[in-house]
Coordinates of C-alpha atoms in Angstrom, one line a residue:
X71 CA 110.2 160.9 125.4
X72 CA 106.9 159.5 126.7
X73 CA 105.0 162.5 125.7
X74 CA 106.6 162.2 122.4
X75 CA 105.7 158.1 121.9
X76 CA 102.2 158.7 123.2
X77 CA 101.7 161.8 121.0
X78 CA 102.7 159.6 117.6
X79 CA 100.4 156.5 118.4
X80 CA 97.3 159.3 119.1
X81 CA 98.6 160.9 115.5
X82 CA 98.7 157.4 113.8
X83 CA 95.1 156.5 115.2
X84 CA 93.6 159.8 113.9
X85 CA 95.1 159.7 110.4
X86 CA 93.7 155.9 110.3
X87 CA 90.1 156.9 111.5
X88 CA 90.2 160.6 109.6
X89 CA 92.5 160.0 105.9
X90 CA 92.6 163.5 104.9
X91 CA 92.7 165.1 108.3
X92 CA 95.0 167.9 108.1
X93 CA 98.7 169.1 110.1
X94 CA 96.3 172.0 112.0
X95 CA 93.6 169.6 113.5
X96 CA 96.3 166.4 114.5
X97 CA 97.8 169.9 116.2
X98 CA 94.5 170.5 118.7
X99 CA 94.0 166.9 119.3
X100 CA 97.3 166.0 120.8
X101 CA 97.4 169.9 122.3
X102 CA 100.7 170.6 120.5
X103 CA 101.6 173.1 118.1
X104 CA 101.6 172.4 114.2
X105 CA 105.5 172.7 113.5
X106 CA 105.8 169.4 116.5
X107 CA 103.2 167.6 114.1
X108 CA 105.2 168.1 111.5
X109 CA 108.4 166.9 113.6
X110 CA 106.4 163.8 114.3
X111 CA 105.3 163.2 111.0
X112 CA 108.4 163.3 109.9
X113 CA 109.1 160.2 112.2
X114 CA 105.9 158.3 111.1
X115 CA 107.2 158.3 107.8
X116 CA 110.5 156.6 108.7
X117 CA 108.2 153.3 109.5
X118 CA 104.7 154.2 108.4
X119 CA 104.0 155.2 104.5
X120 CA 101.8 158.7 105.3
X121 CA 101.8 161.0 102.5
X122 CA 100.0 164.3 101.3
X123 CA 98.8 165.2 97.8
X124 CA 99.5 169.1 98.5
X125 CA 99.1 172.0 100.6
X126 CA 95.6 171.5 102.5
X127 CA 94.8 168.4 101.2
X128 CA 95.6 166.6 104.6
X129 CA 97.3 163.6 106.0
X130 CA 96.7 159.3 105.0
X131 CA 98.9 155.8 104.5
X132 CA 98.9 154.4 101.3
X133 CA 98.3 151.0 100.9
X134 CA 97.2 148.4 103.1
X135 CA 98.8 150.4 106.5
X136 CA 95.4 151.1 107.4
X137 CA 94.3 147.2 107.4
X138 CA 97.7 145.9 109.0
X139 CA 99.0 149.0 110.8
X140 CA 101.3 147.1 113.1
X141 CA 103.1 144.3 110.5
X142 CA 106.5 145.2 112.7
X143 CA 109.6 143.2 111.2
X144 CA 111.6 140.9 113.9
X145 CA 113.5 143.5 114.5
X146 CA 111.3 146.0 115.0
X147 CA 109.0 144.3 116.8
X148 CA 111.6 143.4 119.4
X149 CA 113.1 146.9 119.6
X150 CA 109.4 147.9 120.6
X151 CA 108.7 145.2 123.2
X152 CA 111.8 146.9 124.7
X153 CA 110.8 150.5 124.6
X154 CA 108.9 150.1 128.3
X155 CA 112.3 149.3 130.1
X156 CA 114.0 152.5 128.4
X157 CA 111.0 154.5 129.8
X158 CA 111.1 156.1 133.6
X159 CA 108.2 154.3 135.8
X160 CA 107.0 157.2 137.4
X161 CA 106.8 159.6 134.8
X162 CA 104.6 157.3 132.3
X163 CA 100.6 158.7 132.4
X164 CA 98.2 156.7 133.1
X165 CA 96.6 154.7 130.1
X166 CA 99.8 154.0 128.1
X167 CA 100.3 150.4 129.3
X168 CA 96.8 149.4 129.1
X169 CA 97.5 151.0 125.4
X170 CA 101.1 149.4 124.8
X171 CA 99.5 145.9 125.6
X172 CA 96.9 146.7 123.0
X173 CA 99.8 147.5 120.5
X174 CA 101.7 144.3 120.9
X175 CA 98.6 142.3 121.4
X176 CA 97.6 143.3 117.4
X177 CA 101.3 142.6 116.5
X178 CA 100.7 139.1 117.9
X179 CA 97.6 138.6 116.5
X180 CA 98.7 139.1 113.1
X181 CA 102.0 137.1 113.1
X182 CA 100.0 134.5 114.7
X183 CA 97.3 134.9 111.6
X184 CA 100.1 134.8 109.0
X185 CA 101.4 131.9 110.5
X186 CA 98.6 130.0 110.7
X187 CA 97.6 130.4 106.8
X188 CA 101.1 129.3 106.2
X189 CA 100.5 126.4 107.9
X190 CA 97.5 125.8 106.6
X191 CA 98.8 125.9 102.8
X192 CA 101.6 123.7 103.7
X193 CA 99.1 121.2 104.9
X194 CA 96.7 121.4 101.5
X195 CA 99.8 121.3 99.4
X196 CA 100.7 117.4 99.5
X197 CA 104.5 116.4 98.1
X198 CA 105.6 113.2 97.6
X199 CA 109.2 112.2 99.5
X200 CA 112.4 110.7 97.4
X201 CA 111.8 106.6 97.2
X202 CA 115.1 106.3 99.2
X203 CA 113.6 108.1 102.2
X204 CA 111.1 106.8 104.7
X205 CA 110.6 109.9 106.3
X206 CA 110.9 113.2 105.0
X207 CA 110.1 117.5 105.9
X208 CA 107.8 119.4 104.5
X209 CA 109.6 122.8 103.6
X210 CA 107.1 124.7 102.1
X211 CA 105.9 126.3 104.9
X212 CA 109.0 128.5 106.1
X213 CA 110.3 128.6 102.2
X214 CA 106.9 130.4 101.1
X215 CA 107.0 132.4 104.5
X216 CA 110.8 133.6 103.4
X217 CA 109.6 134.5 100.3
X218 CA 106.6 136.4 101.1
X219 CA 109.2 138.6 104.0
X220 CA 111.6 138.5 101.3
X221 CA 113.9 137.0 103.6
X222 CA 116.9 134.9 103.0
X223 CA 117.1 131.0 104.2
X224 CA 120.0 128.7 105.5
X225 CA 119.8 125.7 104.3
X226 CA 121.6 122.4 104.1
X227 CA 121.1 120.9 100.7
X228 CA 121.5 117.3 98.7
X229 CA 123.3 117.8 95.4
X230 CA 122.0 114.9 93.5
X231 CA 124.8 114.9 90.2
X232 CA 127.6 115.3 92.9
X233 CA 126.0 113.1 95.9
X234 CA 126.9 115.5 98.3
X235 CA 125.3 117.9 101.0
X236 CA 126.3 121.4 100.9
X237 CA 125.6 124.5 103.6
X238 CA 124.0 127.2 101.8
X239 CA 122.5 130.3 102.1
X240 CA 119.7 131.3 99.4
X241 CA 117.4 134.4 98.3
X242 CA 114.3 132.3 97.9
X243 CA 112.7 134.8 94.6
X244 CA 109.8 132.4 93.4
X245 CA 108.3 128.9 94.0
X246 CA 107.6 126.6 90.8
X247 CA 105.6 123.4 90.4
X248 CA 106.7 121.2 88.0
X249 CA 106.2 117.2 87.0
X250 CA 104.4 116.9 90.5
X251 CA 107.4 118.4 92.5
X252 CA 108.1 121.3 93.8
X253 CA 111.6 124.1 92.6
X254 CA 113.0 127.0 94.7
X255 CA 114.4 129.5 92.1
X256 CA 116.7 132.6 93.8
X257 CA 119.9 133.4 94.2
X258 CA 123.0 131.5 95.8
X259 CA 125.4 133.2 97.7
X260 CA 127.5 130.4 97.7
X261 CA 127.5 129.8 93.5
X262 CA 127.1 133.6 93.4
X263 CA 124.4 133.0 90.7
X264 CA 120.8 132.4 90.2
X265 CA 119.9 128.7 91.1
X266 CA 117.2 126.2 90.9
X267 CA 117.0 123.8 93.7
X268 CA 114.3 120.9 93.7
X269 CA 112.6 121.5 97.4
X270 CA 112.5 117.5 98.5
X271 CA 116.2 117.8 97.7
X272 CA 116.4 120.3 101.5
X273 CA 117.8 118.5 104.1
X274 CA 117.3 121.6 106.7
X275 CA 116.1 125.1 106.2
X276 CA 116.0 127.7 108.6
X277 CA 115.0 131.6 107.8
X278 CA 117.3 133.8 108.7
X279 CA 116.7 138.0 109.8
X280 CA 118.4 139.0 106.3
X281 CA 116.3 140.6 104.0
X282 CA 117.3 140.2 100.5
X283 CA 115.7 142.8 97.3
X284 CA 115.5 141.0 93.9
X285 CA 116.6 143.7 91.8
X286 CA 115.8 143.5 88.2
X287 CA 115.2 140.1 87.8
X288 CA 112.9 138.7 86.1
X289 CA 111.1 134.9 86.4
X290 CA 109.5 135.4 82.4
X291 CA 112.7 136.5 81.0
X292 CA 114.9 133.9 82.9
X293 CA 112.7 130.9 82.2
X294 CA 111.9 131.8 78.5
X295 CA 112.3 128.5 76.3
X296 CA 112.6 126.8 78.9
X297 CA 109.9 123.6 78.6
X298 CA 110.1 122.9 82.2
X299 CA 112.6 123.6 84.8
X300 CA 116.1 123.2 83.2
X301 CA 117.5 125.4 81.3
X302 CA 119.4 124.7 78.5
X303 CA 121.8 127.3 76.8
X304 CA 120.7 126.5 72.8
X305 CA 117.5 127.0 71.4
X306 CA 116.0 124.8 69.2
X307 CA 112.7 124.6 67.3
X308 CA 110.3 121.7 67.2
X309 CA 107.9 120.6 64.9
X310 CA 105.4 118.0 66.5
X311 CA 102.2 116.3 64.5
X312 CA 100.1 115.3 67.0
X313 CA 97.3 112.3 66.0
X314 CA 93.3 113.2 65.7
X315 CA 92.7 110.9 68.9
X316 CA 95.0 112.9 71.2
X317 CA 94.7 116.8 69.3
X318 CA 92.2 118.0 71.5
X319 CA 93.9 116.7 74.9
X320 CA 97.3 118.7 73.8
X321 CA 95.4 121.9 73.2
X322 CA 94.4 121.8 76.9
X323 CA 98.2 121.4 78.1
X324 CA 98.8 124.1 80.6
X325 CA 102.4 124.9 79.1
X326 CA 104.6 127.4 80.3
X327 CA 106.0 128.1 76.8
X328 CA 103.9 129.4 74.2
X329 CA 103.7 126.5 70.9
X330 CA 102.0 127.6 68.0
X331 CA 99.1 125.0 66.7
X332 CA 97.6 124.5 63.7
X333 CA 94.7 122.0 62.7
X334 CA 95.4 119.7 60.0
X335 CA 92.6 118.5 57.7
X336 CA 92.4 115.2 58.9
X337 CA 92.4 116.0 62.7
X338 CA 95.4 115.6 63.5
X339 CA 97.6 118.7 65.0
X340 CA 100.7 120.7 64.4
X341 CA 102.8 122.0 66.6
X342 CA 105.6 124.0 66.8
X343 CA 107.5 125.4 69.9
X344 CA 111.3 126.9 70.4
X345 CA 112.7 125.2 73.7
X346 CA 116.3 125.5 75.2
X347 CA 116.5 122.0 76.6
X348 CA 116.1 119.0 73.8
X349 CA 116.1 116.4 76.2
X350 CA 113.1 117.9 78.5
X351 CA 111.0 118.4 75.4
X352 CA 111.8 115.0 74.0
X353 CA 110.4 113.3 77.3
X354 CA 107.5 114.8 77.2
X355 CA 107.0 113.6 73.6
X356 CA 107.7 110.1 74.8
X357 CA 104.7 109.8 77.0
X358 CA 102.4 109.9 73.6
X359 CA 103.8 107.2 71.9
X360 CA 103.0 106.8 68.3
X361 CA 100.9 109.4 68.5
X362 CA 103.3 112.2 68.2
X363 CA 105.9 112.4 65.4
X364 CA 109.0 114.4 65.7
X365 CA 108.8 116.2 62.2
X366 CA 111.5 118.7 62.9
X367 CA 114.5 119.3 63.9
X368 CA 116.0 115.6 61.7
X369 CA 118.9 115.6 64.7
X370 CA 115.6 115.4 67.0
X371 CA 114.2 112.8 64.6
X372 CA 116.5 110.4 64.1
X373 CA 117.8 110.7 67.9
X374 CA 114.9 109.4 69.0
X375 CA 114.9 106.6 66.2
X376 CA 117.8 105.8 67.8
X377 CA 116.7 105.7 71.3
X378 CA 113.7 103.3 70.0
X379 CA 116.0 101.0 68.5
X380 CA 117.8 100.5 71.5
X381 CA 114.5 99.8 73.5
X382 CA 113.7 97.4 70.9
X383 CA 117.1 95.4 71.1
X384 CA 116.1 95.4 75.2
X385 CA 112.8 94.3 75.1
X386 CA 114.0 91.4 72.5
X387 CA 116.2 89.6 75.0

């Protein structure tokens, strides 16, 4: 069994500093025969992605292996830290603890590494906190770490429209900034559905050891229409003239759903866009004043006539 673990780690290191080298010479330099390379091979590739292109064309990993050779999951990482108790004292040759210390020291060295950027992007990455709270966590860090590892989180979260905390346990897919905040989109095990949860909204998160796949979904398809973050279930298609003073400032928008624009003769823009949510698009109209005019849809129109009537009766008091 020693033989056998020494023998893989000597193969591993040769393919890494020979790509190419071939079944026959990994054969003379760990003094076996070629059909217990192939054996062994065989196991790499349970953990390691080797691969040939054809008879004699030799033996390399794909990817990045080469670069991050040891990026061991939890799990496997502590089923190797064991592997020297399993192991009989007296039989193990000389050099293999001087080279299992090397092992775990690189699988240190890199968690600690991918920790540390993790960190560090948490800290660059400045959120505000709800008014109501005066102090509140950063979740970025372990939510951004969960999705990289593709790992699912625990989490306790604050349901705003219901007031109330739930326990929940989410496939974290993709991380979205919006309006200066910050929205987890994944699935939720317990709504059985995909689910957008606004991050300062956490209460606690914790990242659990089960590893989630996210199938066919897809982030374009699933946010298409959809002006910011909420999705609504009816689209409907705007027509916007925006004044010559504020044309150019729209064009540079950085929009996640593609308007068409046209210039008018007197310098003044249109543009026209199909969203899913009326209300999200009409906010973001607001914020120009007079300077945008709702053209189309009339509902849209005279909705927000409405609304600016009753601001008018406020304001007159």
């Amino acid at each position: 069994m020693t033989d056998k673990v020494i023998r893989i780690f000597k193969i591993i290191n040769a393919i890494q500093s020979n790509p190419g080298i071939t079944a026959s010479a990994l054969a003379i330099r760990c003094d076996v025969n070629i059909r217990t390379v192939y054996r062994d091979l065989e196991i790499i590739s349970h953990f390691a992605p080797v691969t040939n292109e054809g008879r004699g064309t030799g033996y390399k990993f794909l990817g990045k292996f080469f670069l991050y050779p040891l990026d061991f999951s939890e799990q496997e990482a502590l089923a190797f830290s064991l592997l020297p108790s399993f192991l009989n004292q007296d039989k193990i040759p000389p050099g293999f603890h001087t080279a299992y210390d090397k092992v775990m020291g690189t699988h240190l060295k890199e968690k600690s590494k991918q920790n540390g950027i993790l960190e560090n992007i948490a800290d660059i990455i400045q959120m505000g906190k709800p008014a109501y709270r005066k102090k509140s966590r950063n979740f970025l860090q372990p939510i951004i770490g969960a999705i990289l590892e593709q790992r699912s989180i625990r989490a306790i979260y604050h349901s705003q429209s219901r007031n109330a905390l739930t326990q929940r346990e989410i496939d974290p897919y993709y991380l979205i900034p919006r309006d200066q905040r910050f929205y987890l989109i994944g699935y939720c095990h317990l709504k059985q559905a995909i689910r957008t949860f606004r991050i300062s909204r956490f209460q606690e998160v914790e990242v659990t050891d089960r590893s989630f796949d996210k199938g066919n979904f897809n982030i374009k398809k699933y946010l298409k229409n959809t002006w910011s973050i909420d999705r609504g279930n009816k689209n409907i298609k705007f027509r916007v003239r925006f004044h010559p003073e504020i044309a150019r400032y729209i064009k540079e928008e950085e929009l996640f759903v593609h308007p068409w624009m046209s210039d008018e003769n007197d310098g003044s823009l249109l543009f026209e866009v199909t969203v899913n949510n009326e209300k999200e698009f009409t906010k973001w109209i607001l914020q120009y004043g007079p300077n945008a005019e709702i053209l189309e849809p009339a509902s849209a129109r005279e909705g927000l006539k409405v609304q600016l009537e009753q601001w008018m009766r406020l304001y007159q008091k």
